[in-house]
Short mmCIF file of C-alpha atoms in Angstrom, two decimals:
data_model
loop_
_atom_site.label_atom_id
_atom_site.label_comp_id
_atom_site.label_asym_id
_atom_site.label_seq_id
_atom_site.Cartn_x
_atom_site.Cartn_y
_atom_site.Cartn_z
CA UNK F 527 104.69 101.90 112.79
CA UNK F 528 105.31 98.42 111.35
CA UNK F 529 106.76 97.58 107.93
CA UNK F 530 107.51 94.26 106.26
CA UNK F 531 110.20 93.66 103.66
CA UNK F 532 110.71 91.00 101.02
CA UNK F 533 114.43 90.35 100.62
CA UNK F 534 115.31 89.01 103.08
CA UNK F 535 111.85 88.63 104.70
CA UNK F 536 111.91 91.05 107.62
CA UNK F 537 109.51 92.74 110.02
CA UNK F 538 110.57 96.16 111.33
CA UNK F 539 108.84 98.07 114.13
CA UNK F 540 109.51 101.79 114.44
CA UNK F 541 108.74 104.03 117.38
CA UNK F 542 107.64 107.42 116.11
CA UNK F 543 108.13 109.24 119.43
CA UNK F 544 111.93 109.00 119.06
CA UNK F 545 111.99 108.38 115.26
CA UNK F 546 113.94 105.17 115.70
CA UNK F 547 113.90 101.47 114.91
CA UNK F 548 112.57 99.59 117.95
CA UNK F 549 112.60 95.96 116.76
CA UNK F 550 113.80 94.10 113.66
CA UNK F 551 112.88 90.45 113.18
CA UNK F 552 113.94 88.04 110.46
CA UNK F 553 111.10 85.92 109.11
CA UNK F 554 111.44 82.62 107.24
CA UNK F 555 109.00 83.45 104.42
CA UNK F 556 107.52 86.45 102.62
CA UNK F 557 104.85 88.27 104.65
CA UNK F 558 101.57 88.49 102.72
CA UNK F 559 99.62 90.35 105.41
CA UNK F 560 99.93 91.21 109.09
CA UNK F 561 97.69 92.47 111.87
CA UNK F 562 98.35 94.08 115.23
CA UNK F 563 96.27 92.18 117.79
CA UNK F 564 96.57 94.58 120.73
CA UNK F 565 97.07 98.24 121.52
CA UNK F 566 100.83 98.14 120.87
CA UNK F 567 103.46 96.07 119.08
CA UNK F 568 103.49 93.25 121.64
CA UNK F 569 100.99 90.99 119.79
CA UNK F 570 101.26 90.63 116.02
CA UNK F 571 99.95 87.98 113.61
CA UNK F 572 101.69 87.34 110.28
CA UNK F 573 100.27 85.56 107.22
CA UNK F 574 103.16 84.15 105.19
CA UNK F 575 103.62 82.91 101.62
CA UNK F 576 104.58 79.38 102.76
CA UNK F 577 101.00 78.77 104.02
CA UNK F 578 101.77 79.57 107.62
CA UNK F 579 100.54 81.88 110.35
CA UNK F 580 103.03 83.23 112.89
CA UNK F 581 102.08 84.88 116.15
CA UNK F 582 104.67 87.20 117.66
CA UNK F 583 104.87 88.49 121.22
CA UNK F 584 107.15 91.15 122.68
CA UNK F 585 110.00 88.65 123.00
CA UNK F 586 109.70 87.26 119.44
CA UNK F 587 107.93 84.38 117.72
CA UNK F 588 105.42 82.72 120.04
CA UNK F 589 103.58 80.25 117.81
CA UNK F 590 103.56 79.07 114.19
CA UNK F 591 101.07 76.84 112.36
CA UNK F 592 100.20 75.90 108.80
CA UNK F 593 97.06 77.03 107.00
CA UNK F 594 95.24 74.38 104.88
CA UNK F 595 95.56 76.53 101.73
CA UNK F 596 97.58 79.48 100.45
CA UNK F 597 96.30 82.61 102.19
CA UNK F 598 95.76 86.00 100.55
CA UNK F 599 94.40 88.04 103.46
CA UNK F 600 93.17 87.65 107.00
CA UNK F 601 91.35 89.56 109.71
CA UNK F 602 91.35 89.43 113.49
CA UNK F 603 87.85 88.98 114.95
CA UNK F 604 88.01 90.26 118.56
CA UNK F 605 84.42 89.06 119.21
CA UNK F 606 85.62 85.47 119.63
CA UNK F 607 89.41 85.62 119.19
CA UNK F 608 89.45 84.16 115.65
CA UNK F 609 91.90 84.81 112.86
CA UNK F 610 89.75 84.51 109.73
CA UNK F 611 91.95 83.57 106.76
CA UNK F 612 90.91 83.68 103.09
CA UNK F 613 92.78 82.51 100.00
CA UNK F 614 92.88 79.88 97.27
CA UNK F 615 89.68 78.20 98.47
CA UNK F 616 85.97 78.87 98.87
CA UNK F 617 86.38 78.52 102.64
CA UNK F 618 87.20 80.96 105.43
CA UNK F 619 89.65 79.20 107.74
CA UNK F 620 89.15 80.11 111.41
CA UNK F 621 92.13 79.83 113.75
CA UNK F 622 90.85 80.44 117.28
CA UNK F 623 93.59 82.06 119.37
CA UNK F 624 91.98 81.18 122.72
CA UNK F 625 91.88 77.46 121.93
CA UNK F 626 94.93 77.35 119.66
CA UNK F 627 93.17 75.29 116.99
CA UNK F 628 91.21 75.59 113.77
CA UNK F 629 87.44 75.66 114.09
CA UNK F 630 84.91 74.65 111.44
CA UNK F 631 85.42 76.82 108.38
CA UNK F 632 82.79 78.98 106.67
CA UNK F 633 81.98 78.04 103.06
CA UNK F 634 81.05 80.55 100.36
CA UNK F 635 79.76 80.23 96.79
CA UNK F 636 82.93 81.87 95.38
CA UNK F 637 85.60 79.49 94.08
CA UNK F 638 88.40 81.47 95.75
CA UNK F 639 88.52 84.47 98.07
CA UNK F 640 90.86 87.48 97.75
CA UNK F 641 90.05 89.72 100.71
CA UNK F 642 88.17 90.11 103.97
CA UNK F 643 86.97 93.05 106.08
CA UNK F 644 85.33 93.04 109.51
CA UNK F 645 82.85 95.45 111.12
CA UNK F 646 83.04 95.48 114.93
CA UNK F 647 79.80 97.45 115.14
CA UNK F 648 77.77 94.80 113.30
CA UNK F 649 79.95 91.74 114.07
CA UNK F 650 79.90 91.13 110.32
CA UNK F 651 82.61 89.95 107.91
CA UNK F 652 82.66 90.82 104.20
CA UNK F 653 84.41 88.38 101.88
CA UNK F 654 85.52 89.28 98.34
CA UNK F 655 85.74 86.55 95.69
CA UNK F 656 87.54 86.10 92.38
CA UNK F 657 84.14 85.89 90.68
CA UNK F 658 83.21 89.41 91.80
CA UNK F 659 80.81 88.24 94.50
CA UNK F 660 80.92 89.88 97.93
CA UNK F 661 79.54 87.68 100.70
CA UNK F 662 78.51 89.00 104.13
CA UNK F 663 78.88 86.60 107.04
CA UNK F 664 77.42 87.18 110.52
CA UNK F 665 79.50 86.11 113.51
CA UNK F 666 76.37 86.27 115.68
CA UNK F 667 74.46 83.62 113.72
CA UNK F 668 77.54 81.97 112.08
CA UNK F 669 75.73 82.09 108.77
CA UNK F 670 75.71 83.92 105.44
CA UNK F 671 73.56 87.05 105.53
CA UNK F 672 73.57 88.21 101.90
CA UNK F 673 75.64 88.26 98.70
CA UNK F 674 76.27 91.13 96.29
CA UNK F 675 76.62 89.53 92.84
CA UNK F 676 78.90 90.63 90.01
CA UNK F 677 76.19 91.83 87.66
CA UNK F 678 75.53 94.74 85.37
CA UNK F 679 73.06 96.83 87.35
CA UNK F 680 70.87 98.17 84.58
CA UNK F 681 68.64 100.13 86.95
CA UNK F 682 71.65 102.14 88.11
CA UNK F 683 73.82 102.40 85.01
CA UNK F 684 75.32 100.30 82.23
CA UNK F 685 78.27 98.71 83.96
CA UNK F 686 80.84 96.42 82.49
CA UNK F 687 81.74 93.35 84.52
CA UNK F 688 83.14 94.57 87.83
CA UNK F 689 85.99 92.02 87.92
CA UNK F 690 87.53 90.23 90.89
CA UNK F 691 87.00 91.78 94.32
CA UNK F 692 90.44 92.96 95.43
CA UNK F 693 89.71 95.20 98.43
CA UNK F 694 86.98 95.80 101.03
CA UNK F 695 86.59 98.49 103.68
CA UNK F 696 83.75 99.24 106.11
CA UNK F 697 82.94 102.78 107.23
CA UNK F 698 83.47 103.68 110.91
CA UNK F 699 79.78 103.10 111.72
CA UNK F 700 79.78 99.82 109.76
CA UNK F 701 76.77 100.79 107.63
CA UNK F 702 78.66 101.53 104.41
CA UNK F 703 81.21 99.42 102.57
CA UNK F 704 83.58 100.28 99.74
CA UNK F 705 84.28 97.43 97.34
CA UNK F 706 87.31 97.65 95.04
CA UNK F 707 87.89 95.48 91.99
CA UNK F 708 90.84 94.20 89.95
CA UNK F 709 89.68 96.48 87.12
CA UNK F 710 90.35 99.58 89.23
CA UNK F 711 86.69 100.26 90.00
CA UNK F 712 85.20 101.12 93.38
CA UNK F 713 81.58 100.78 94.43
CA UNK F 714 80.18 102.30 97.61
CA UNK F 715 77.19 100.52 99.16
CA UNK F 716 74.92 101.22 102.07
CA UNK F 717 74.50 97.67 103.39
CA UNK F 718 70.77 98.31 103.90
CA UNK F 719 70.21 98.98 100.18
CA UNK F 720 70.90 96.59 97.25
CA UNK F 721 72.11 99.14 94.66
CA UNK F 722 75.43 101.01 94.85
CA UNK F 723 75.36 104.62 96.02
CA UNK F 724 78.35 105.44 93.89
CA UNK F 725 80.81 103.93 91.42
CA UNK F 726 84.08 105.31 90.16
#
């Protein structure tokens, strides 16, 4: 189990088998998001508030680099070894861990992006924007597949504006996605059908 703290910025790794603290690491900046890159704690990526990405190995910090814009979330794409970073930009920044460099970014129609989710089954990334648009990006074709706009869907119900996309989550089979908004609403979509199955 891994937890991050704010004051002072710290990363703590706990081993549940003996209910003890295994590793504690001081970090230079607040941790916005982190991902485990392997099967255990030995490879971890951290997205930090000072526009940096840190990669940690078993022995400690391995690599640190700056992101072109302030990041809000990121996802590890095992298909090609990318860290896909979204934030205060319409672009998805792609740090390739095999090459150790940024690749050409993906551009979306949203002004800024809040969140990202990845489906291993479909090799598809979903990107949530501040304008309420969810964009689906294929890693097979390296192109936009479809967008779900922030519209009142009169055929389904009389919705208010959905608000900013704040959270995304694919189902285990990758065919359904839950989209959460800043207004506390959640829509469930089957990605093969344009209207939501459910909203709460």
